[in-house]
mmCIF file of C-alpha atoms and ligand atoms in Angstrom:
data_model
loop_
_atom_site.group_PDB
_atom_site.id
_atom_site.type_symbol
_atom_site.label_atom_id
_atom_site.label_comp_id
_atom_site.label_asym_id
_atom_site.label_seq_id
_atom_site.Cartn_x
_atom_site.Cartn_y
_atom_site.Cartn_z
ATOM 1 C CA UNK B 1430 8.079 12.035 11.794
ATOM 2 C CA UNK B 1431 6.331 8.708 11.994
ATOM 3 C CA UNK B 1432 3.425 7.701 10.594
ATOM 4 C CA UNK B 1433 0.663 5.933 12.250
ATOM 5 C CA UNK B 1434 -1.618 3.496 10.570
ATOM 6 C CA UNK B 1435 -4.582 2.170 12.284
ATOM 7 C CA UNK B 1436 -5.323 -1.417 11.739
ATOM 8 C CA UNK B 1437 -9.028 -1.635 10.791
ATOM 9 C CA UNK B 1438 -9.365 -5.129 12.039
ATOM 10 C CA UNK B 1439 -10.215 -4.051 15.955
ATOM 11 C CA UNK B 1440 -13.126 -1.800 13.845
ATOM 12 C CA UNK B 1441 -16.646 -2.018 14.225
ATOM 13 C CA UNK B 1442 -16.958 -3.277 10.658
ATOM 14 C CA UNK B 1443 -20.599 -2.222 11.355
ATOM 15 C CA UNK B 1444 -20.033 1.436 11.941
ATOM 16 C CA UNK B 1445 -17.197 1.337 9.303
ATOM 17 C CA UNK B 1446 -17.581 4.681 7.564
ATOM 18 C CA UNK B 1447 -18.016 6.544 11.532
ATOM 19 C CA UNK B 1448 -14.875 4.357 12.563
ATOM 20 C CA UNK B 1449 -12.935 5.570 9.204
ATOM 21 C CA UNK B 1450 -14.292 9.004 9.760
ATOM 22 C CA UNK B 1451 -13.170 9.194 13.579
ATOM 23 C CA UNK B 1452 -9.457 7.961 12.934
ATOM 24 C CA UNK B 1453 -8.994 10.479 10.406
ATOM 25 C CA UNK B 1454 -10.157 13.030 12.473
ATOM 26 C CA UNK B 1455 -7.872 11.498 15.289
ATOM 27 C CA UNK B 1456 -4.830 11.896 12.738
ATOM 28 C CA UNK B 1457 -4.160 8.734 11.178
ATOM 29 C CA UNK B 1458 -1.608 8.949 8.188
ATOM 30 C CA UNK B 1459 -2.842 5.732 6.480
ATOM 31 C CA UNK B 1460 -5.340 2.658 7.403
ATOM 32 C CA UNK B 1461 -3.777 -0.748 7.664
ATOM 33 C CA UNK B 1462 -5.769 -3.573 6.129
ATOM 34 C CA UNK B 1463 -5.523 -6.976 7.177
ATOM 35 C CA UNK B 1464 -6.470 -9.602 4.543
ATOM 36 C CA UNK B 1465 -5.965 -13.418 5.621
ATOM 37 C CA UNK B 1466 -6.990 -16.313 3.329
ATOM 38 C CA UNK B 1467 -7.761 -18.924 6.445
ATOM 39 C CA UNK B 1468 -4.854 -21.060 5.178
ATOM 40 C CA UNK B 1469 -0.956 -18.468 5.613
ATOM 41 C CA UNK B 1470 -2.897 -17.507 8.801
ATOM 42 C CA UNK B 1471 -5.527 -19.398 10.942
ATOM 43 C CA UNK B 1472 -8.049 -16.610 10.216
ATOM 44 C CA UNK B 1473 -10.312 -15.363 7.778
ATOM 45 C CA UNK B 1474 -10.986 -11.593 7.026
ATOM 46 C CA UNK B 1475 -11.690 -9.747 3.266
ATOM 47 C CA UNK B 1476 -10.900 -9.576 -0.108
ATOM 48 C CA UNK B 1477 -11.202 -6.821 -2.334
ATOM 49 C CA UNK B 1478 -14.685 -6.478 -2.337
ATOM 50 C CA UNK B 1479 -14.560 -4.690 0.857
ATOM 51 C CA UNK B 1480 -10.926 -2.986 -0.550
ATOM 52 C CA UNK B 1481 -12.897 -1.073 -3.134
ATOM 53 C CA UNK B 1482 -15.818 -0.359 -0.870
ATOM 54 C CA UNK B 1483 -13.402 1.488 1.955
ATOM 55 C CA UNK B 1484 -11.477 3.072 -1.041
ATOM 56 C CA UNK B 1485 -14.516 4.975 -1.790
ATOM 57 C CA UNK B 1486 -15.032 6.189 2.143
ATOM 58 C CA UNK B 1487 -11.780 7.446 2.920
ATOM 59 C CA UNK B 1488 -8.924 9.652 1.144
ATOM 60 C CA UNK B 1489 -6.524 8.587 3.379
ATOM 61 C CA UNK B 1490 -3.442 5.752 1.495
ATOM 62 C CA UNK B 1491 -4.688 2.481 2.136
ATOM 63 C CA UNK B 1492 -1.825 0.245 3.133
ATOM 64 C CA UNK B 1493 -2.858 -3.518 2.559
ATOM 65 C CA UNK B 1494 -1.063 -6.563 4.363
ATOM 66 C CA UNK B 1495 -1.412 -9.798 2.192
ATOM 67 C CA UNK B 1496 -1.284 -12.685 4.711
ATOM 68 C CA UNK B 1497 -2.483 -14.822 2.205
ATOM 69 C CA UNK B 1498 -0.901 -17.940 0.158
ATOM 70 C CA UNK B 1499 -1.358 -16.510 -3.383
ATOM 71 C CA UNK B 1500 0.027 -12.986 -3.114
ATOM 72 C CA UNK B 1501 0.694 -12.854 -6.779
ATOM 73 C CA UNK B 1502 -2.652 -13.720 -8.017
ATOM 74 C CA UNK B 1503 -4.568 -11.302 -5.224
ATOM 75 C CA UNK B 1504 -2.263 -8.928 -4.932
ATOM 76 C CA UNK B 1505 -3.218 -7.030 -8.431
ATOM 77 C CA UNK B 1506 -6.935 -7.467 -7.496
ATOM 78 C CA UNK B 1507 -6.281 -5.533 -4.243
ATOM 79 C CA UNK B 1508 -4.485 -2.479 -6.035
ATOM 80 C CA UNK B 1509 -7.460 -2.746 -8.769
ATOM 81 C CA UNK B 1510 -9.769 -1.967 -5.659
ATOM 82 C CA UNK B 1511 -7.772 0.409 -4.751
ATOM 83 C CA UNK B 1512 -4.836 -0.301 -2.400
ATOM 84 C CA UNK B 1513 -2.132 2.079 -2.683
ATOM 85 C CA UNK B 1514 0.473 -0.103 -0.949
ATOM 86 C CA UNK B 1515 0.326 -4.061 -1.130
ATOM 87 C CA UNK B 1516 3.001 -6.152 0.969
ATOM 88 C CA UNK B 1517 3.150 -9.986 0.973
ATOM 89 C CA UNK B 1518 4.906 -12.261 2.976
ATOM 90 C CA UNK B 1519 8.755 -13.389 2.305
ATOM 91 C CA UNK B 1520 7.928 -16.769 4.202
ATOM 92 C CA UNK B 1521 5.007 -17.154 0.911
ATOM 93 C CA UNK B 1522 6.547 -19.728 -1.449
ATOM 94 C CA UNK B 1523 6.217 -18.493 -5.352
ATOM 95 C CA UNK B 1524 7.733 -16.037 -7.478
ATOM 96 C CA UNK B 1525 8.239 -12.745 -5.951
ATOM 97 C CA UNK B 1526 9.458 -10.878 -8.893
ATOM 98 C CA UNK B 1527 6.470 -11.543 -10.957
ATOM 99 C CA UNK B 1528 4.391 -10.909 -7.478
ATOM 100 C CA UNK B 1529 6.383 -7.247 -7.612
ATOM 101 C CA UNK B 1530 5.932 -6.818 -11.263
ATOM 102 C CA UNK B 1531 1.839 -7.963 -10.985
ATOM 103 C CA UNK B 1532 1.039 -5.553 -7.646
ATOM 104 C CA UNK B 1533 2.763 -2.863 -9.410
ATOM 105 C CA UNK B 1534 1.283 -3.387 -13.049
ATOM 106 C CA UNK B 1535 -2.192 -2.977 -11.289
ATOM 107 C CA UNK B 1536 -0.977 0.428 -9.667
ATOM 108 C CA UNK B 1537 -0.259 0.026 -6.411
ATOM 109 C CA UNK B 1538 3.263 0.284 -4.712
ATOM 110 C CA UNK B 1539 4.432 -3.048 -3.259
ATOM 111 C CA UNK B 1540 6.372 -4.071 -0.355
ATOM 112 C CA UNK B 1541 7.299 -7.003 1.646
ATOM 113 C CA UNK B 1542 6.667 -8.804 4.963
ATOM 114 C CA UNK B 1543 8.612 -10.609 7.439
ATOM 115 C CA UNK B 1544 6.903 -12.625 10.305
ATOM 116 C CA UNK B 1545 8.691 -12.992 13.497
ATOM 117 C CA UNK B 1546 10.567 -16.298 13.220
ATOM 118 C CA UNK B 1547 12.520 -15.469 9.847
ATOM 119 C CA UNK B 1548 15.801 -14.217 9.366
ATOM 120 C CA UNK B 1549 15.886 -10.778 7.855
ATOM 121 C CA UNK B 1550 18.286 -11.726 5.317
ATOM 122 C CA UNK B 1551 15.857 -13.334 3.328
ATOM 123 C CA UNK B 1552 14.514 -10.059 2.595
ATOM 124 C CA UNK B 1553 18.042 -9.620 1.284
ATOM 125 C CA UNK B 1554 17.353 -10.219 -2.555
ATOM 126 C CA UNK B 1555 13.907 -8.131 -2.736
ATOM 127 C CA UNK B 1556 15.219 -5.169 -0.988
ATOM 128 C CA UNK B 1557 15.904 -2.855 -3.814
ATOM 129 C CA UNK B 1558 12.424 -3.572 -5.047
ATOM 130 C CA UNK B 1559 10.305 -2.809 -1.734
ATOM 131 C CA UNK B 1560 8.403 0.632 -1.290
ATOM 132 C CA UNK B 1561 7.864 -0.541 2.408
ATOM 133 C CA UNK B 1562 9.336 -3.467 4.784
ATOM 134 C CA UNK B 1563 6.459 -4.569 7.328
ATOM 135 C CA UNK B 1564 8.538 -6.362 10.507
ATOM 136 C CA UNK B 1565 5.531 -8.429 11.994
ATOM 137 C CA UNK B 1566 5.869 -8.033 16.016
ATOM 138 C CA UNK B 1567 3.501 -10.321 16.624
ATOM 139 C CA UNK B 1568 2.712 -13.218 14.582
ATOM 140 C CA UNK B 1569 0.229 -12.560 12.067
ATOM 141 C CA UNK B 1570 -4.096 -13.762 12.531
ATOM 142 C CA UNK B 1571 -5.327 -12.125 15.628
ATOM 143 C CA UNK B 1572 -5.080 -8.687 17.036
ATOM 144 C CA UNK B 1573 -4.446 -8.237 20.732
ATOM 145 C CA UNK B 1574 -0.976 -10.061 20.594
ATOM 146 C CA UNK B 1575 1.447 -9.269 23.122
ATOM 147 C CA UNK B 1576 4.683 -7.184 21.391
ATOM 148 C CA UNK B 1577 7.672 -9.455 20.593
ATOM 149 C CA UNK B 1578 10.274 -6.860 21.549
ATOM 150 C CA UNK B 1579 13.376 -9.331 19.685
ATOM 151 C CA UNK B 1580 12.093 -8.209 16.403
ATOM 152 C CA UNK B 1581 13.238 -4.798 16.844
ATOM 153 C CA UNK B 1582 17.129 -6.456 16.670
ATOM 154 C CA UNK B 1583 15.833 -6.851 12.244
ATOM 155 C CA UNK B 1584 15.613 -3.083 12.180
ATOM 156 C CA UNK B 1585 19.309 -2.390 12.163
ATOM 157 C CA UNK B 1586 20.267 -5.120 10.335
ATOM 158 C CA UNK B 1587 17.773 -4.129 7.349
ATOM 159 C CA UNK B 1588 19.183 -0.726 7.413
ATOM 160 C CA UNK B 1589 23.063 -1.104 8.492
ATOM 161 C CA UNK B 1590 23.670 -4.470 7.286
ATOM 162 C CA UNK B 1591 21.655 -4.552 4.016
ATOM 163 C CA UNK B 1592 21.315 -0.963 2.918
ATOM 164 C CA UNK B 1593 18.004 -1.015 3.269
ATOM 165 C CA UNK B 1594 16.496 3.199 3.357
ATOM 166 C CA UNK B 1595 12.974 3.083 2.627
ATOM 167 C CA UNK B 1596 9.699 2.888 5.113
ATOM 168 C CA UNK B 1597 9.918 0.533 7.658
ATOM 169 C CA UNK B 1598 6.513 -0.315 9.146
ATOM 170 C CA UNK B 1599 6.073 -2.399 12.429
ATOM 171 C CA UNK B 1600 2.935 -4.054 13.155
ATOM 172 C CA UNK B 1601 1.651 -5.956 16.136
ATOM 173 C CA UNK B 1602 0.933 -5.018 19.687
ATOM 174 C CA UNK B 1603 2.457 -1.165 19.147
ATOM 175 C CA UNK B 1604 0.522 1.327 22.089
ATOM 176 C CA UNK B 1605 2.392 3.779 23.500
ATOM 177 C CA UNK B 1606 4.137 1.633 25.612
ATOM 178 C CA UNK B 1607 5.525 -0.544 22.961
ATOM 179 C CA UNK B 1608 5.731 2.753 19.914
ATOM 180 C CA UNK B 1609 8.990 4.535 21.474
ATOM 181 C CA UNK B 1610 11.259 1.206 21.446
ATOM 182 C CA UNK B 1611 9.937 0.385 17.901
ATOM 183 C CA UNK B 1612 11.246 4.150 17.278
ATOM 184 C CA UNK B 1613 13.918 4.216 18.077
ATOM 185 C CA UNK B 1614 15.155 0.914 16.820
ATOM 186 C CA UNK B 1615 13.948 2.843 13.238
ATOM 187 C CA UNK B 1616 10.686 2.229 12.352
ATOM 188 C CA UNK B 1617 8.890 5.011 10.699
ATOM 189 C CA UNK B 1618 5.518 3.395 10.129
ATOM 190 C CA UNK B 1619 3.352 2.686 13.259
ATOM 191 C CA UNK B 1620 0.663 -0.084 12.666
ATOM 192 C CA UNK B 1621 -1.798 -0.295 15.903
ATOM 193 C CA UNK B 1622 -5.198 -1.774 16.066
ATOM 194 C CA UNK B 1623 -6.794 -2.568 19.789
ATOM 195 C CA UNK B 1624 -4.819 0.359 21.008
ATOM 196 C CA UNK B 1625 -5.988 3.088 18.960
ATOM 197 C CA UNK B 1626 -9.803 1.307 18.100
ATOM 198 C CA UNK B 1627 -10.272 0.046 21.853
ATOM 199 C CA UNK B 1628 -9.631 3.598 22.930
ATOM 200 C CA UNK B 1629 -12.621 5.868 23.895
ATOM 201 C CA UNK B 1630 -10.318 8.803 22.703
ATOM 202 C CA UNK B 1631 -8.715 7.980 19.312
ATOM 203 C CA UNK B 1632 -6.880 11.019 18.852
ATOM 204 C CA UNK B 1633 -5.272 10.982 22.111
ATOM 205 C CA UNK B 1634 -4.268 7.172 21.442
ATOM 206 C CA UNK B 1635 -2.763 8.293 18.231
ATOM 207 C CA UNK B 1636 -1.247 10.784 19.656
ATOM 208 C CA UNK B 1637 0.497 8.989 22.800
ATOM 209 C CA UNK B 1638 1.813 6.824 20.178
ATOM 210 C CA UNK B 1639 3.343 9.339 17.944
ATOM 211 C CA UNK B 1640 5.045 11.278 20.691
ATOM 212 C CA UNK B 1641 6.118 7.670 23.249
HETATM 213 C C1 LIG D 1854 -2.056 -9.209 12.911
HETATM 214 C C2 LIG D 1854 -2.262 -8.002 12.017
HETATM 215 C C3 LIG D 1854 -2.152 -6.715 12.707
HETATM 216 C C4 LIG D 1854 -3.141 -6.515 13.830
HETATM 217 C C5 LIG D 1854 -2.557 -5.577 14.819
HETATM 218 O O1 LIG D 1854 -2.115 -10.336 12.120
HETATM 219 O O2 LIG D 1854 -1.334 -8.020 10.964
HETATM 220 O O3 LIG D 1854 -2.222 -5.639 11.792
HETATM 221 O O4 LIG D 1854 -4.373 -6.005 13.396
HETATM 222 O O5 LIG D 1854 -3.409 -5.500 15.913
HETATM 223 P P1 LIG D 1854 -2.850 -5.006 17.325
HETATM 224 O O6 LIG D 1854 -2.354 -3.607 17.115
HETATM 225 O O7 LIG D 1854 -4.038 -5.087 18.189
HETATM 226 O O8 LIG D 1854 -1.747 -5.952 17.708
HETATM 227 ZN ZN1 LIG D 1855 -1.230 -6.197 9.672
#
C-alpha cells in the first residue's frame, strides 16, 4: 500500500493547525516538509523553528526534505525539532557519512535525495545507509511544477540494478493523473502538494491518488 504525504508548502501557513487537522482527517500517512536555504534552491521557506512548532500539532511522522547547502549542520537541528525522517540532497557537496551519522545521532531516520538531472548511480555508495530515497520529479523550489515523467526510468535501476529495497518516495507534480505511473514504476511514498491542498475535498484528492 502506498503512502501519501502531503507537502505542506501549498498550506495556508495561516490556518496551519485546521490545514494539519483536515489532511489527517483526509488520510495522510505522513506530512512532507519543504525546507530551502535560498541558495541549493532559488527559494526560501523554514527552519526548525517552525519543525518543532508543527511537531507539537500533529502525531502524524514528519518527513523533512533538506534542500539546503549545509545538510550536515541542519540536518540534526531538524530531528532535534522533531523530524522523524531527514533526506538531503546527493547533488550537496560535503561529507555524507558524517551527514548520516549527525541526522541519525539527533534521532531521526535519514535518507537521501536525487534531483532530476543526476544519475542514480551516485546514490550508489549511500544506499545501504538510506531509510528512504526521495526521486525529485520536478526540480526542487516551487510547487506547481509540471511531472517529469523520465525520472520514473531511476526507479528500476535503484531497485534492480543497485539492490536498493527500502521506501522510495517521489515528489513533484504527483495528482492522480501522474500517482499510478509513479506506482507502478515502484514508488511507495506519494509526495503531493497543490493537488491534495488546492483541492476543496482533501480526502477525495488523497484518495484518487492512492487508488490511480
Ligand atoms: C518542490 C518540493 C515539493 C513540492 C511539491 O521543491 O520539494 O515537495 O512541494 O509540490 P507539488 O505537489 O505541487 O508539485
Ligand atoms: Zn519536497
Amino acid at each position: 500500500m502506498v503512502k501519501i504525504a502531503p507537502s505542506l508548502l501549498s498550506a495556508d501557513f495561516g490556518r496551519l493547525r485546521e490545514e494539519i487537522d483536515e489532511v489527517t482527517a483526509a488520510g495522510a500517512d505522513l506530512l512532507h516538509l519543504d525546507v530551502m536555504d535560498g541558495h541549493f534552491v532559488p527559494n526560501l521557506t523554514f527552519g526548525p523553528f517552525i519543525v518543532e512548532a508543527i511537531r507539537k500539532l500533529t502525531d502524524l511522522p514528519l518527513d523533512c526534505h533538506l534542500m539546503i547547502e549545509d545538510p550536515l549542520t541542519y540536518g540534526p537541528q531538524f530531528a532535534k525539532a522533531g523530524a522523524d525522517i531527514v533526506t538531503f540532497h546527493v547533488e550537496v557537496e560535503g561529507d555524507p557519512a558524517r551527514t548520516f551519522d549527525a541526522i541519525e545521532a539527533a534521532g531521526a531516520r535519514a535518507g537521501m535525495v536525487v534531483n532530476p538531472g543526476t544519475d542514480p548511480l551516485a546514490l550508489k555508495p549511500w544506499l545501504p545507509r538510506c531509510a528512504m530515497v526521495l526521486v525529485m520529479s520536478v526540480w526542487p523550489g516551487f510547487a506547481g511544477q509540471k511531472f517529469i515523467p523520465e525520472v520514473l526510468e531511476k526507479i528500476p535501476v535503484l531497485k534492480d540494478a543497485l539492490g536498493y529495497a527500502g521506501d522510495i518516495e517521489i515528489d513533484g507534480g504527483i495528482a492522480p493523473q501522474t500517482a499510478g505511473a509513479a506506482k507502478a514504476a515502484g514508488a511507495n511514498v506519494l509526495v503531493a502538494g497543490s493537488a491534495v491542498f488546492k483541492a476543496k475535498d482533501r480526502a477525495a484528492a488523497i484518495r484518487a491518488i492512492r487508488q490511480a
